[in-house]
Tab-separated table of C-alpha atoms in Angstrom:
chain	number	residue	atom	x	y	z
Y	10	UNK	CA	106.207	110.689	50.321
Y	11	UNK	CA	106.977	106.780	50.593
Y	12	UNK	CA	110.358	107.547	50.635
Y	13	UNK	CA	110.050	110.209	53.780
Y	14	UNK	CA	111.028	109.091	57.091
Y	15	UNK	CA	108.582	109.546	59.720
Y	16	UNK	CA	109.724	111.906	62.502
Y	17	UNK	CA	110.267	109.558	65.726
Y	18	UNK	CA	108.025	110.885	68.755
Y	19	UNK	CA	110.031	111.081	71.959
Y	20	UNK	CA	108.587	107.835	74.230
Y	21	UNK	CA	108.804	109.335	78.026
Y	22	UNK	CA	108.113	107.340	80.776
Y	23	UNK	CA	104.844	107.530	82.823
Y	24	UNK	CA	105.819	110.033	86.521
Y	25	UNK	CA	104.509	107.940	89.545
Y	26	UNK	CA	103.846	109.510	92.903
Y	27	UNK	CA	105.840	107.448	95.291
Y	28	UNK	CA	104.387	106.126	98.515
Y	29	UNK	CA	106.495	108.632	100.486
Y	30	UNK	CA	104.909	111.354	98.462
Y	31	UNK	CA	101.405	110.054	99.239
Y	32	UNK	CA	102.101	109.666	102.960
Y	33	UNK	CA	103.334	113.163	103.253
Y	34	UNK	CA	100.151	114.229	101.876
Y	35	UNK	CA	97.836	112.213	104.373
Y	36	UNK	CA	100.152	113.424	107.034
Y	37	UNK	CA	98.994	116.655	105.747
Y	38	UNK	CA	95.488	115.638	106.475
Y	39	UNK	CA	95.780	114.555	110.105
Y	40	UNK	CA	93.062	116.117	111.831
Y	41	UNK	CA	89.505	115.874	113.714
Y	42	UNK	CA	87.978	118.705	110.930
Y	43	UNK	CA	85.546	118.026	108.272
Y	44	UNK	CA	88.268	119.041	105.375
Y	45	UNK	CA	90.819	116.707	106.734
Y	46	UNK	CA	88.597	114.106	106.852
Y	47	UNK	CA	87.036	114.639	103.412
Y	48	UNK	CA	90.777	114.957	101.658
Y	49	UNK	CA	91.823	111.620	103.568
Y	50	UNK	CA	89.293	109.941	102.304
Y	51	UNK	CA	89.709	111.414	98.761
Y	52	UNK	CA	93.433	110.536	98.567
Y	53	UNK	CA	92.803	107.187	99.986
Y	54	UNK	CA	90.540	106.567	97.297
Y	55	UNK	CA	92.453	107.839	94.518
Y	56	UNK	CA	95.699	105.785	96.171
Y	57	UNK	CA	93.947	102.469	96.320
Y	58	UNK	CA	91.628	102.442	93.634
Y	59	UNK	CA	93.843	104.656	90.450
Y	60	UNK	CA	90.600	106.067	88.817
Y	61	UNK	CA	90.014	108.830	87.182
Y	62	UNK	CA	90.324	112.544	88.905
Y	63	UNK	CA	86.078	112.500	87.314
Y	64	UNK	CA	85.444	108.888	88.197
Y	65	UNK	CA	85.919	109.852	92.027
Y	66	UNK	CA	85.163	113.702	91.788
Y	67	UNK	CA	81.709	112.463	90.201
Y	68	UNK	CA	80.706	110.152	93.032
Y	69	UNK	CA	76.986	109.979	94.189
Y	70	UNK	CA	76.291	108.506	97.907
Y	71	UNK	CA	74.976	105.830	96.718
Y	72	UNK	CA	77.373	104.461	94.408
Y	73	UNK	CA	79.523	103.937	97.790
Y	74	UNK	CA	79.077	100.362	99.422
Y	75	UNK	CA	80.139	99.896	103.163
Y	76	UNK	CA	79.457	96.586	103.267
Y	77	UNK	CA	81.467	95.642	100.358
Y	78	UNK	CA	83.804	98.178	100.759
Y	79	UNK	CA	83.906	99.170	96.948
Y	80	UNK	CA	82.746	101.956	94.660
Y	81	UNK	CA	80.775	101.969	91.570
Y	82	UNK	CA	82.421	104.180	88.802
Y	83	UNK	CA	80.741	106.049	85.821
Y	84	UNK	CA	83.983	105.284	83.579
Y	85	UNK	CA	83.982	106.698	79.724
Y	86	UNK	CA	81.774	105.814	77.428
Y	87	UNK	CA	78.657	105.244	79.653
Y	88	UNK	CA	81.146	101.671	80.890
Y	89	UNK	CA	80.087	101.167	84.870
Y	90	UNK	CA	82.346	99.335	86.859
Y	91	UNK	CA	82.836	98.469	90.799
Y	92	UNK	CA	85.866	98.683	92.609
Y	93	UNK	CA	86.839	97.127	96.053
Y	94	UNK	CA	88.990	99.528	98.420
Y	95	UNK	CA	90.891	98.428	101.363
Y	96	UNK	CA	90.911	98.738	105.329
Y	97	UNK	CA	92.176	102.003	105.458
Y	98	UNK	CA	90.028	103.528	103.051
Y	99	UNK	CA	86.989	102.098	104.397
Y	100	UNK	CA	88.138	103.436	107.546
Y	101	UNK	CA	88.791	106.812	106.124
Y	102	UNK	CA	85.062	106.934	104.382
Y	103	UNK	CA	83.377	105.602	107.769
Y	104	UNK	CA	85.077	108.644	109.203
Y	105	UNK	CA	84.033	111.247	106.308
Y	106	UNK	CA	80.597	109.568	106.235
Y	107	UNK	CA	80.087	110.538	109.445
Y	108	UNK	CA	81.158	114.266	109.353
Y	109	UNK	CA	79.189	114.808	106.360
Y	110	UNK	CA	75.825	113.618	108.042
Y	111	UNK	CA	76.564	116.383	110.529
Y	112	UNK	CA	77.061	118.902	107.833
Y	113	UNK	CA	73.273	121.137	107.652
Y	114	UNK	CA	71.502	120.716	104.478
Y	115	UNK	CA	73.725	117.854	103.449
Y	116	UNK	CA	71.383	114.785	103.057
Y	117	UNK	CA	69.906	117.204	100.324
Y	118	UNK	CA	72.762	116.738	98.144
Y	119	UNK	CA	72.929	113.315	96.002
Y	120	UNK	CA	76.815	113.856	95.822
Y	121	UNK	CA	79.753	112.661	97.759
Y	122	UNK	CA	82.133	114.982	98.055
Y	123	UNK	CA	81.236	118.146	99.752
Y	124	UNK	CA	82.991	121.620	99.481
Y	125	UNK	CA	84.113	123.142	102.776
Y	126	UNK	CA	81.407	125.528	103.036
Y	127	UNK	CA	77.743	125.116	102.563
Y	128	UNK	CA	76.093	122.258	101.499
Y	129	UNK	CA	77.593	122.407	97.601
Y	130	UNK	CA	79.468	119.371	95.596
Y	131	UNK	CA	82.742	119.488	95.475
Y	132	UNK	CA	83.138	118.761	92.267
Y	133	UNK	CA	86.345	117.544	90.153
Y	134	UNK	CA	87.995	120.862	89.187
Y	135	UNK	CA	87.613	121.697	92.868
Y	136	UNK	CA	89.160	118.718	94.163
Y	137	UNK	CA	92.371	119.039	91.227
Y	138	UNK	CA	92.557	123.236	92.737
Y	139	UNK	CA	92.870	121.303	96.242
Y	140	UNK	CA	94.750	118.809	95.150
Y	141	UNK	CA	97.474	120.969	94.268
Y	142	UNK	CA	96.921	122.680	97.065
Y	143	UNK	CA	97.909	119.962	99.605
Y	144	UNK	CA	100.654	119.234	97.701
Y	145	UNK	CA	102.144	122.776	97.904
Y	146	UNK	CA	101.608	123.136	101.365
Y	147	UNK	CA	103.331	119.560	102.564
Y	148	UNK	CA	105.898	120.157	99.290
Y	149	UNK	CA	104.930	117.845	96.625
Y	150	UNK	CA	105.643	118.736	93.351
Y	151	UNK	CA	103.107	117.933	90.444
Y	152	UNK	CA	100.272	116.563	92.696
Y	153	UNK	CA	97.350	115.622	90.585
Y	154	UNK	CA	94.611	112.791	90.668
Y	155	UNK	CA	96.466	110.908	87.471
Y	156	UNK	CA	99.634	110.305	89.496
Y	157	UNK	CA	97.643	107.911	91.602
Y	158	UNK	CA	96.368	106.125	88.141
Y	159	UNK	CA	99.959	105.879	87.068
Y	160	UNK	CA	100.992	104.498	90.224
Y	161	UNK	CA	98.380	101.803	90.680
Y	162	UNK	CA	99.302	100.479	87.450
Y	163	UNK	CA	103.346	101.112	87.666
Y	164	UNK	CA	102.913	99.044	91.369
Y	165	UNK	CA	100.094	96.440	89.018
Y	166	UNK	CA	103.270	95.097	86.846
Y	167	UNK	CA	106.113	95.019	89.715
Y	168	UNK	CA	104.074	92.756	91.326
Y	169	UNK	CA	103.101	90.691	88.032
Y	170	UNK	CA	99.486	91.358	88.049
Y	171	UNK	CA	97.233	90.319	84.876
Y	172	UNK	CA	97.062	93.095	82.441
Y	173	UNK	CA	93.473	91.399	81.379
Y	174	UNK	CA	91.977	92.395	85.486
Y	175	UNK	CA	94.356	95.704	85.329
Y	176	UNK	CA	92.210	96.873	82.450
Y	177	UNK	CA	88.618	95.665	84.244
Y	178	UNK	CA	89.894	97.550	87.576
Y	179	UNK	CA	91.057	100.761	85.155
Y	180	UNK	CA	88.267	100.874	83.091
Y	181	UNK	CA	90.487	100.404	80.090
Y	182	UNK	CA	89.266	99.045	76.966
Y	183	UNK	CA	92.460	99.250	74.680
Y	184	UNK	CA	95.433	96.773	75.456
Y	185	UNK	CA	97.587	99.849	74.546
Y	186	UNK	CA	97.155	101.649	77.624
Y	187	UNK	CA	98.799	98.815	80.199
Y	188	UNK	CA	101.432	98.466	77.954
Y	189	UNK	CA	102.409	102.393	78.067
Y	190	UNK	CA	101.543	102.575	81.602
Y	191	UNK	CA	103.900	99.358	82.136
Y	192	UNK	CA	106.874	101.068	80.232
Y	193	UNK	CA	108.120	102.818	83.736
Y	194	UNK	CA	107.477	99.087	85.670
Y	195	UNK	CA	109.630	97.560	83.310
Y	196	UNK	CA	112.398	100.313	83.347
Y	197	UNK	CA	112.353	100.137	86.933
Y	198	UNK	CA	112.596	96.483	87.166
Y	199	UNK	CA	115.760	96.314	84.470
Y	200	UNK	CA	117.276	99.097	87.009
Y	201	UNK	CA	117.646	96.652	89.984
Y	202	UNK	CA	118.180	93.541	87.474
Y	203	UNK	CA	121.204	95.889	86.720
Y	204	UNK	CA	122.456	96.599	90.172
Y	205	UNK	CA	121.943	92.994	91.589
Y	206	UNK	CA	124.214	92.220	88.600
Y	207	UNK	CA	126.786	94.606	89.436
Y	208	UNK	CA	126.774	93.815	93.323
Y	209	UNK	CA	127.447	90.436	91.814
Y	210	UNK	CA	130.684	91.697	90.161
Y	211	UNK	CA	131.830	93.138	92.952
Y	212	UNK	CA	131.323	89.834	95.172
């Protein structure tokens, strides 16, 4: 067996969701009703904070802090953390906030996210099924909550930010997981390295 090559494992880069993509999808959500307001306010979150598809689908009221605009998140392994969103999210949660206090029977639900009808939870496999759904219906491929992860992180290391506050912001606790979520960053930035080099050639 010491003699026996290991098999190599095909390395494949980690899909983003451009910010085209995510702007055809809040386009998507324009709209005075509750559900457009909730699913703003979702993807906004998602967009600006890259946690998990439970982290935000898992959301009480009260881990949600207007005044600081951030978030607490239950991360894995029982590991709390806060997270500060920006303008336009806290704009987007006034907004929600709002339409949900209208909603009968909602201030007897402890959670955030409410489905369309009734005064239920939405909870996470409900917002993945809509999800999917907005992306079908505006034609985005592969929509899903992770996307957003990868993205925050891909857009983290083009702009050189510390891997050590990437992993406090992620809830990451292995130095592993920047460095394979910094694989397409790193591609990407070798791309235009390459064609600034060529355009060079050409001068």
């Amino acid at each position: 067996m010491d003699r026996v090559r290991q098999p190599k494992t095909p390395k494949k880069l980690i899909p983003v969701i451009r910010d085209e993509d995510t702007k055809r999808l809040l386009d998507g959500c324009r709209g005075r009703s509750f559900v457009n307001l909730r699913d703003e306010a979702l993807i906004r979150l998602y967009y600006s904070t890259g946690a998990r598809l439970s982290e935000v689908g898992n959301l009480m009221l009260d881990d949600v802090d207007m005044n600081t605009e951030s978030v607490r998140f239950h991360g894995k392994g029982s590991r709390d953390r806060r997270v500060r969103f920006g303008p336009e999210t806290a704009r987007a949660f006034s907004r929600y906030l709002r339409a949900r206090a209208k909603r009968r029977g909602a201030d007897q639900v402890p959670n955030l996210w409410l489905a369309e009808r009734g005064a239920r939870p939405l909870l996470p496999n409900g917002i993945k099924v809509r999800l999917k759904r907005l992306g079908l219906a505006v034609g985005v491929d592969g929509v899903h909550a992770h996307r957003w992860r990868h993205n925050f992180a891909h857009e983290w290391h083009r702009a050189g930010g510390d891997t050590g506050d990437l992993m406090l912001l992620l809830g990451w606790t292995s130095e592993d997981m920047p460095r394979y979520y910094g694989a397409s960053a790193a591609a990407e930035r070798a791309q235009e390295s390459q064609t600034r080099i060529r355009i060079g050639e050409r001068v």
